[in-house]
């Protein structure tokens, strides 16, 4: 059973999200919170597996609440939701420790699948958001990098050549099976390498690894490659 805490400052939205998740026999909504501070307090008491977290809320916003949960209750995986799917919200949520980010206009099926995905420890980021995120963090010779990107570290020297290649393939969007086919190795070997990559980069999931790859200049967007 996947225990879910729903956090949103609008009661009707909370009720709607609960109704969407209710038909899934493997999901149990264990509580609802109206702001980030209440969410942190409830999560500590209820110990949910997944926290469906709105980003813009009073008292303590979703980014702040996500950061507190990542530090004090890391087993509670956060799936961030927002009507405002601007790049800065996506990046802030993922940096704070969210395992996924979806716009609120996703289908019920997509929401339920995302809850399962983050519960399994994988990243769940809507494709349109991830595409924009990648574009926003491209390192190009004719565009200065933003302050946050400028502070990003280069690729760790500890990464082996094979790990760097797997990191690059993750950033291009390949899943484990695709990487295995590309490199002609087994999926289990890919998983072992990915564990090493995440550990050395200090990231928790694919979404954060993608951000790190583009910030470091390991990969560039397709539009730049075409020049």
PDB file of C-alpha atoms in Angstrom:
ATOM      1  CA  UNK A   1       0.000   0.000   0.000  1.00  0.00           C
ATOM      2  CA  UNK A   2       1.337   3.450  -0.988  1.00  0.00           C
ATOM      3  CA  UNK A   3       0.488   5.935   1.750  1.00  0.00           C
ATOM      4  CA  UNK A   4      -0.100   9.415   0.275  1.00  0.00           C
ATOM      5  CA  UNK A   5      -0.311  12.844   1.910  1.00  0.00           C
ATOM      6  CA  UNK A   6      -1.964  15.547  -0.226  1.00  0.00           C
ATOM      7  CA  UNK A   7      -0.872  19.159   0.272  1.00  0.00           C
ATOM      8  CA  UNK A   8      -2.656  22.110  -1.339  1.00  0.00           C
ATOM      9  CA  UNK A   9      -4.070  25.367   0.011  1.00  0.00           C
ATOM     10  CA  UNK A  10      -7.360  24.858  -1.850  1.00  0.00           C
ATOM     11  CA  UNK A  11      -9.718  22.323  -0.217  1.00  0.00           C
ATOM     12  CA  UNK A  12     -11.466  21.549  -3.502  1.00  0.00           C
ATOM     13  CA  UNK A  13      -8.150  20.708  -5.159  1.00  0.00           C
ATOM     14  CA  UNK A  14      -7.193  18.441  -2.270  1.00  0.00           C
ATOM     15  CA  UNK A  15     -10.527  16.654  -2.508  1.00  0.00           C
ATOM     16  CA  UNK A  16     -10.180  16.305  -6.272  1.00  0.00           C
ATOM     17  CA  UNK A  17      -6.709  14.792  -5.971  1.00  0.00           C
ATOM     18  CA  UNK A  18      -7.945  12.376  -3.311  1.00  0.00           C
ATOM     19  CA  UNK A  19     -10.823  11.288  -5.557  1.00  0.00           C
ATOM     20  CA  UNK A  20      -8.422  10.727  -8.459  1.00  0.00           C
ATOM     21  CA  UNK A  21      -6.208   8.461  -6.347  1.00  0.00           C
ATOM     22  CA  UNK A  22      -9.028   6.661  -4.513  1.00  0.00           C
ATOM     23  CA  UNK A  23      -9.816   4.039  -7.213  1.00  0.00           C
ATOM     24  CA  UNK A  24      -6.260   2.657  -7.102  1.00  0.00           C
ATOM     25  CA  UNK A  25      -6.344  -0.312  -4.692  1.00  0.00           C
ATOM     26  CA  UNK A  26      -2.647   0.142  -3.903  1.00  0.00           C
ATOM     27  CA  UNK A  27      -2.952   3.798  -2.848  1.00  0.00           C
ATOM     28  CA  UNK A  28      -4.256   5.113   0.468  1.00  0.00           C
ATOM     29  CA  UNK A  29      -4.662   8.850   1.092  1.00  0.00           C
ATOM     30  CA  UNK A  30      -3.709   9.126   4.766  1.00  0.00           C
ATOM     31  CA  UNK A  31      -4.052  12.879   5.220  1.00  0.00           C
ATOM     32  CA  UNK A  32      -4.437  16.356   3.766  1.00  0.00           C
ATOM     33  CA  UNK A  33      -2.652  19.630   4.582  1.00  0.00           C
ATOM     34  CA  UNK A  34      -3.378  23.219   3.585  1.00  0.00           C
ATOM     35  CA  UNK A  35       0.132  24.679   3.735  1.00  0.00           C
ATOM     36  CA  UNK A  36       3.758  23.621   3.866  1.00  0.00           C
ATOM     37  CA  UNK A  37       4.191  23.912   7.630  1.00  0.00           C
ATOM     38  CA  UNK A  38       1.151  21.734   8.256  1.00  0.00           C
ATOM     39  CA  UNK A  39       2.444  19.287   5.642  1.00  0.00           C
ATOM     40  CA  UNK A  40       5.783  18.865   7.427  1.00  0.00           C
ATOM     41  CA  UNK A  41       4.069  18.353  10.792  1.00  0.00           C
ATOM     42  CA  UNK A  42       1.574  15.835   9.364  1.00  0.00           C
ATOM     43  CA  UNK A  43       4.251  13.960   7.439  1.00  0.00           C
ATOM     44  CA  UNK A  44       6.295  13.499  10.593  1.00  0.00           C
ATOM     45  CA  UNK A  45       3.241  12.071  12.338  1.00  0.00           C
ATOM     46  CA  UNK A  46       1.689  10.027   9.518  1.00  0.00           C
ATOM     47  CA  UNK A  47       4.895   8.851   7.779  1.00  0.00           C
ATOM     48  CA  UNK A  48       3.529   8.848   4.208  1.00  0.00           C
ATOM     49  CA  UNK A  49       5.395   7.166   1.363  1.00  0.00           C
ATOM     50  CA  UNK A  50       4.548   9.935  -1.122  1.00  0.00           C
ATOM     51  CA  UNK A  51       3.664  13.595  -0.550  1.00  0.00           C
ATOM     52  CA  UNK A  52       1.735  15.232  -3.402  1.00  0.00           C
ATOM     53  CA  UNK A  53       2.868  18.821  -2.839  1.00  0.00           C
ATOM     54  CA  UNK A  54       1.550  22.084  -4.277  1.00  0.00           C
ATOM     55  CA  UNK A  55       4.316  24.646  -4.838  1.00  0.00           C
ATOM     56  CA  UNK A  56       2.636  27.997  -4.142  1.00  0.00           C
ATOM     57  CA  UNK A  57       1.090  28.019  -0.661  1.00  0.00           C
ATOM     58  CA  UNK A  58       0.887  30.350   2.342  1.00  0.00           C
ATOM     59  CA  UNK A  59       2.902  30.048   5.588  1.00  0.00           C
ATOM     60  CA  UNK A  60       5.530  27.763   4.025  1.00  0.00           C
ATOM     61  CA  UNK A  61       5.577  27.131   0.289  1.00  0.00           C
ATOM     62  CA  UNK A  62       6.028  23.748  -1.356  1.00  0.00           C
ATOM     63  CA  UNK A  63       9.723  24.251  -2.075  1.00  0.00           C
ATOM     64  CA  UNK A  64      10.480  25.073   1.553  1.00  0.00           C
ATOM     65  CA  UNK A  65       8.378  22.164   2.801  1.00  0.00           C
ATOM     66  CA  UNK A  66      10.069  19.812   0.331  1.00  0.00           C
ATOM     67  CA  UNK A  67      13.488  20.889   1.580  1.00  0.00           C
ATOM     68  CA  UNK A  68      12.504  20.253   5.197  1.00  0.00           C
ATOM     69  CA  UNK A  69      11.117  16.818   4.362  1.00  0.00           C
ATOM     70  CA  UNK A  70      14.219  15.912   2.358  1.00  0.00           C
ATOM     71  CA  UNK A  71      16.351  16.656   5.419  1.00  0.00           C
ATOM     72  CA  UNK A  72      14.172  15.248   8.175  1.00  0.00           C
ATOM     73  CA  UNK A  73      12.029  12.591   6.485  1.00  0.00           C
ATOM     74  CA  UNK A  74      13.824  11.488   3.301  1.00  0.00           C
ATOM     75  CA  UNK A  75      11.743   8.315   3.007  1.00  0.00           C
ATOM     76  CA  UNK A  76       8.720  10.490   2.163  1.00  0.00           C
ATOM     77  CA  UNK A  77       9.119  11.111  -1.566  1.00  0.00           C
ATOM     78  CA  UNK A  78       7.696  14.405  -2.824  1.00  0.00           C
ATOM     79  CA  UNK A  79       5.748  14.742  -6.068  1.00  0.00           C
ATOM     80  CA  UNK A  80       5.419  18.481  -6.721  1.00  0.00           C
ATOM     81  CA  UNK A  81       2.375  19.885  -8.527  1.00  0.00           C
ATOM     82  CA  UNK A  82       1.818  23.404  -9.753  1.00  0.00           C
ATOM     83  CA  UNK A  83      -0.434  25.454 -12.001  1.00  0.00           C
ATOM     84  CA  UNK A  84       2.657  27.574 -12.631  1.00  0.00           C
ATOM     85  CA  UNK A  85       5.015  25.249 -14.518  1.00  0.00           C
ATOM     86  CA  UNK A  86       7.749  27.846 -15.089  1.00  0.00           C
ATOM     87  CA  UNK A  87      11.315  26.588 -15.203  1.00  0.00           C
ATOM     88  CA  UNK A  88      12.366  28.217 -11.940  1.00  0.00           C
ATOM     89  CA  UNK A  89       9.670  26.355 -10.001  1.00  0.00           C
ATOM     90  CA  UNK A  90      10.675  23.032 -11.521  1.00  0.00           C
ATOM     91  CA  UNK A  91      14.359  23.562 -10.773  1.00  0.00           C
ATOM     92  CA  UNK A  92      13.692  24.841  -7.253  1.00  0.00           C
ATOM     93  CA  UNK A  93      11.477  21.866  -6.411  1.00  0.00           C
ATOM     94  CA  UNK A  94      13.932  19.308  -7.780  1.00  0.00           C
ATOM     95  CA  UNK A  95      16.871  20.980  -6.059  1.00  0.00           C
ATOM     96  CA  UNK A  96      14.941  20.982  -2.779  1.00  0.00           C
ATOM     97  CA  UNK A  97      14.574  17.212  -3.079  1.00  0.00           C
ATOM     98  CA  UNK A  98      11.350  16.530  -4.992  1.00  0.00           C
ATOM     99  CA  UNK A  99      11.320  13.268  -6.915  1.00  0.00           C
ATOM    100  CA  UNK A 100       8.929  14.594  -9.532  1.00  0.00           C
ATOM    101  CA  UNK A 101       7.165  17.655 -10.892  1.00  0.00           C
ATOM    102  CA  UNK A 102       3.882  17.703 -12.787  1.00  0.00           C
ATOM    103  CA  UNK A 103       1.542  20.481 -13.946  1.00  0.00           C
ATOM    104  CA  UNK A 104      -1.916  20.300 -12.392  1.00  0.00           C
ATOM    105  CA  UNK A 105      -3.543  19.725 -15.783  1.00  0.00           C
ATOM    106  CA  UNK A 106      -2.179  16.172 -16.089  1.00  0.00           C
ATOM    107  CA  UNK A 107      -4.663  13.364 -16.558  1.00  0.00           C
ATOM    108  CA  UNK A 108      -5.759  11.188 -13.622  1.00  0.00           C
ATOM    109  CA  UNK A 109      -3.854   8.297 -15.162  1.00  0.00           C
ATOM    110  CA  UNK A 110      -0.660  10.360 -15.343  1.00  0.00           C
ATOM    111  CA  UNK A 111      -0.991  11.450 -11.722  1.00  0.00           C
ATOM    112  CA  UNK A 112      -1.529   7.912 -10.468  1.00  0.00           C
ATOM    113  CA  UNK A 113       1.396   6.639 -12.548  1.00  0.00           C
ATOM    114  CA  UNK A 114       3.626   9.426 -11.201  1.00  0.00           C
ATOM    115  CA  UNK A 115       2.773   8.522  -7.602  1.00  0.00           C
ATOM    116  CA  UNK A 116       3.810   4.945  -8.316  1.00  0.00           C
ATOM    117  CA  UNK A 117       6.969   6.101 -10.090  1.00  0.00           C
ATOM    118  CA  UNK A 118       8.262   8.309  -7.282  1.00  0.00           C
ATOM    119  CA  UNK A 119       7.316   5.653  -4.722  1.00  0.00           C
ATOM    120  CA  UNK A 120       9.596   3.275  -6.635  1.00  0.00           C
ATOM    121  CA  UNK A 121      12.446   5.779  -6.334  1.00  0.00           C
ATOM    122  CA  UNK A 122      12.414   7.022  -9.919  1.00  0.00           C
ATOM    123  CA  UNK A 123      11.919  10.580 -11.166  1.00  0.00           C
ATOM    124  CA  UNK A 124       8.590  11.675 -12.627  1.00  0.00           C
ATOM    125  CA  UNK A 125       8.836  14.915 -14.593  1.00  0.00           C
ATOM    126  CA  UNK A 126       6.309  15.821 -17.287  1.00  0.00           C
ATOM    127  CA  UNK A 127       8.052  15.575 -20.691  1.00  0.00           C
ATOM    128  CA  UNK A 128       7.190  19.159 -21.691  1.00  0.00           C
ATOM    129  CA  UNK A 129       8.713  20.442 -18.454  1.00  0.00           C
ATOM    130  CA  UNK A 130      11.869  18.355 -18.759  1.00  0.00           C
ATOM    131  CA  UNK A 131      12.359  19.546 -22.343  1.00  0.00           C
ATOM    132  CA  UNK A 132      12.109  23.178 -21.271  1.00  0.00           C
ATOM    133  CA  UNK A 133      14.313  22.497 -18.279  1.00  0.00           C
ATOM    134  CA  UNK A 134      17.007  21.101 -20.524  1.00  0.00           C
ATOM    135  CA  UNK A 135      16.761  24.081 -22.875  1.00  0.00           C
ATOM    136  CA  UNK A 136      17.059  26.508 -19.948  1.00  0.00           C
ATOM    137  CA  UNK A 137      20.269  24.894 -18.740  1.00  0.00           C
ATOM    138  CA  UNK A 138      22.169  24.546 -21.995  1.00  0.00           C
ATOM    139  CA  UNK A 139      25.707  25.848 -21.967  1.00  0.00           C
ATOM    140  CA  UNK A 140      26.190  27.791 -25.198  1.00  0.00           C
ATOM    141  CA  UNK A 141      29.145  29.955 -26.260  1.00  0.00           C
ATOM    142  CA  UNK A 142      26.942  32.946 -27.139  1.00  0.00           C
ATOM    143  CA  UNK A 143      24.702  32.972 -24.081  1.00  0.00           C
ATOM    144  CA  UNK A 144      26.005  33.723 -20.587  1.00  0.00           C
ATOM    145  CA  UNK A 145      25.048  31.224 -17.937  1.00  0.00           C
ATOM    146  CA  UNK A 146      22.860  32.314 -15.025  1.00  0.00           C
ATOM    147  CA  UNK A 147      24.173  32.693 -11.491  1.00  0.00           C
ATOM    148  CA  UNK A 148      22.839  29.301 -10.391  1.00  0.00           C
ATOM    149  CA  UNK A 149      24.357  27.562 -13.397  1.00  0.00           C
ATOM    150  CA  UNK A 150      27.661  29.406 -13.033  1.00  0.00           C
ATOM    151  CA  UNK A 151      28.042  28.015  -9.548  1.00  0.00           C
ATOM    152  CA  UNK A 152      27.498  24.438 -10.681  1.00  0.00           C
ATOM    153  CA  UNK A 153      30.506  22.137 -10.369  1.00  0.00           C
ATOM    154  CA  UNK A 154      32.129  20.437 -13.328  1.00  0.00           C
ATOM    155  CA  UNK A 155      31.832  16.692 -13.789  1.00  0.00           C
ATOM    156  CA  UNK A 156      33.553  14.890 -10.897  1.00  0.00           C
ATOM    157  CA  UNK A 157      36.938  13.493 -11.838  1.00  0.00           C
ATOM    158  CA  UNK A 158      36.032  10.272  -9.998  1.00  0.00           C
ATOM    159  CA  UNK A 159      33.602   9.274 -12.760  1.00  0.00           C
ATOM    160  CA  UNK A 160      35.032   6.542 -14.946  1.00  0.00           C
ATOM    161  CA  UNK A 161      34.792   6.900 -18.755  1.00  0.00           C
ATOM    162  CA  UNK A 162      31.957   4.336 -18.756  1.00  0.00           C
ATOM    163  CA  UNK A 163      30.088   6.233 -16.032  1.00  0.00           C
ATOM    164  CA  UNK A 164      30.475   9.507 -17.955  1.00  0.00           C
ATOM    165  CA  UNK A 165      29.059   7.834 -21.059  1.00  0.00           C
ATOM    166  CA  UNK A 166      26.097   6.461 -19.121  1.00  0.00           C
ATOM    167  CA  UNK A 167      25.539   9.882 -17.542  1.00  0.00           C
ATOM    168  CA  UNK A 168      25.484  11.429 -21.022  1.00  0.00           C
ATOM    169  CA  UNK A 169      22.953   8.850 -22.247  1.00  0.00           C
ATOM    170  CA  UNK A 170      20.720   9.481 -19.220  1.00  0.00           C
ATOM    171  CA  UNK A 171      20.735  13.179 -20.120  1.00  0.00           C
ATOM    172  CA  UNK A 172      19.642  12.405 -23.683  1.00  0.00           C
ATOM    173  CA  UNK A 173      16.534  10.683 -22.296  1.00  0.00           C
ATOM    174  CA  UNK A 174      17.393   6.992 -22.665  1.00  0.00           C
ATOM    175  CA  UNK A 175      16.002   4.567 -20.085  1.00  0.00           C
ATOM    176  CA  UNK A 176      18.026   1.676 -18.669  1.00  0.00           C
ATOM    177  CA  UNK A 177      17.059  -0.687 -21.487  1.00  0.00           C
ATOM    178  CA  UNK A 178      17.968   1.927 -24.106  1.00  0.00           C
ATOM    179  CA  UNK A 179      21.363   2.534 -22.501  1.00  0.00           C
ATOM    180  CA  UNK A 180      21.978  -1.216 -22.375  1.00  0.00           C
ATOM    181  CA  UNK A 181      21.248  -1.517 -26.107  1.00  0.00           C
ATOM    182  CA  UNK A 182      23.377   1.506 -26.951  1.00  0.00           C
ATOM    183  CA  UNK A 183      26.402   0.182 -25.055  1.00  0.00           C
ATOM    184  CA  UNK A 184      25.737  -3.530 -25.652  1.00  0.00           C
ATOM    185  CA  UNK A 185      25.756  -4.371 -21.948  1.00  0.00           C
ATOM    186  CA  UNK A 186      23.145  -5.862 -19.617  1.00  0.00           C
ATOM    187  CA  UNK A 187      20.466  -3.830 -17.890  1.00  0.00           C
ATOM    188  CA  UNK A 188      21.784  -4.976 -14.496  1.00  0.00           C
ATOM    189  CA  UNK A 189      25.217  -3.610 -15.405  1.00  0.00           C
ATOM    190  CA  UNK A 190      23.624  -0.310 -16.396  1.00  0.00           C
ATOM    191  CA  UNK A 191      21.846  -0.132 -13.020  1.00  0.00           C
ATOM    192  CA  UNK A 192      25.129  -0.729 -11.190  1.00  0.00           C
ATOM    193  CA  UNK A 193      26.834   2.051 -13.142  1.00  0.00           C
ATOM    194  CA  UNK A 194      23.913   4.427 -12.551  1.00  0.00           C
ATOM    195  CA  UNK A 195      24.185   3.844  -8.808  1.00  0.00           C
ATOM    196  CA  UNK A 196      27.831   4.870  -9.011  1.00  0.00           C
ATOM    197  CA  UNK A 197      27.025   7.921 -11.142  1.00  0.00           C
ATOM    198  CA  UNK A 198      24.344   9.163  -8.759  1.00  0.00           C
ATOM    199  CA  UNK A 199      26.604   8.661  -5.744  1.00  0.00           C
ATOM    200  CA  UNK A 200      29.551  10.515  -7.270  1.00  0.00           C
ATOM    201  CA  UNK A 201      27.390  13.352  -8.585  1.00  0.00           C
ATOM    202  CA  UNK A 202      25.527  13.689  -5.310  1.00  0.00           C
ATOM    203  CA  UNK A 203      22.136  13.427  -7.048  1.00  0.00           C
ATOM    204  CA  UNK A 204      19.160  11.271  -6.154  1.00  0.00           C
ATOM    205  CA  UNK A 205      17.456  10.583  -9.465  1.00  0.00           C
ATOM    206  CA  UNK A 206      17.476  10.976 -13.234  1.00  0.00           C
ATOM    207  CA  UNK A 207      15.948  14.460 -13.249  1.00  0.00           C
ATOM    208  CA  UNK A 208      18.712  15.840 -11.042  1.00  0.00           C
ATOM    209  CA  UNK A 209      21.313  13.981 -13.126  1.00  0.00           C
ATOM    210  CA  UNK A 210      19.943  15.636 -16.281  1.00  0.00           C
ATOM    211  CA  UNK A 211      20.252  19.083 -14.712  1.00  0.00           C
ATOM    212  CA  UNK A 212      23.815  18.334 -13.613  1.00  0.00           C
ATOM    213  CA  UNK A 213      24.768  17.075 -17.094  1.00  0.00           C
ATOM    214  CA  UNK A 214      23.613  20.247 -18.826  1.00  0.00           C
ATOM    215  CA  UNK A 215      25.042  22.546 -16.179  1.00  0.00           C
ATOM    216  CA  UNK A 216      28.443  20.870 -16.425  1.00  0.00           C
ATOM    217  CA  UNK A 217      28.486  21.120 -20.231  1.00  0.00           C
ATOM    218  CA  UNK A 218      28.661  17.341 -20.632  1.00  0.00           C
ATOM    219  CA  UNK A 219      25.834  17.545 -23.158  1.00  0.00           C
ATOM    220  CA  UNK A 220      24.205  20.363 -25.121  1.00  0.00           C
ATOM    221  CA  UNK A 221      20.784  20.800 -26.642  1.00  0.00           C
ATOM    222  CA  UNK A 222      20.002  19.516 -30.119  1.00  0.00           C
ATOM    223  CA  UNK A 223      19.622  23.040 -31.478  1.00  0.00           C
ATOM    224  CA  UNK A 224      23.205  23.852 -30.519  1.00  0.00           C
ATOM    225  CA  UNK A 225      24.541  20.612 -31.997  1.00  0.00           C
ATOM    226  CA  UNK A 226      22.923  21.539 -35.290  1.00  0.00           C
ATOM    227  CA  UNK A 227      24.902  24.778 -35.660  1.00  0.00           C
TER     228      UNK A 227
END
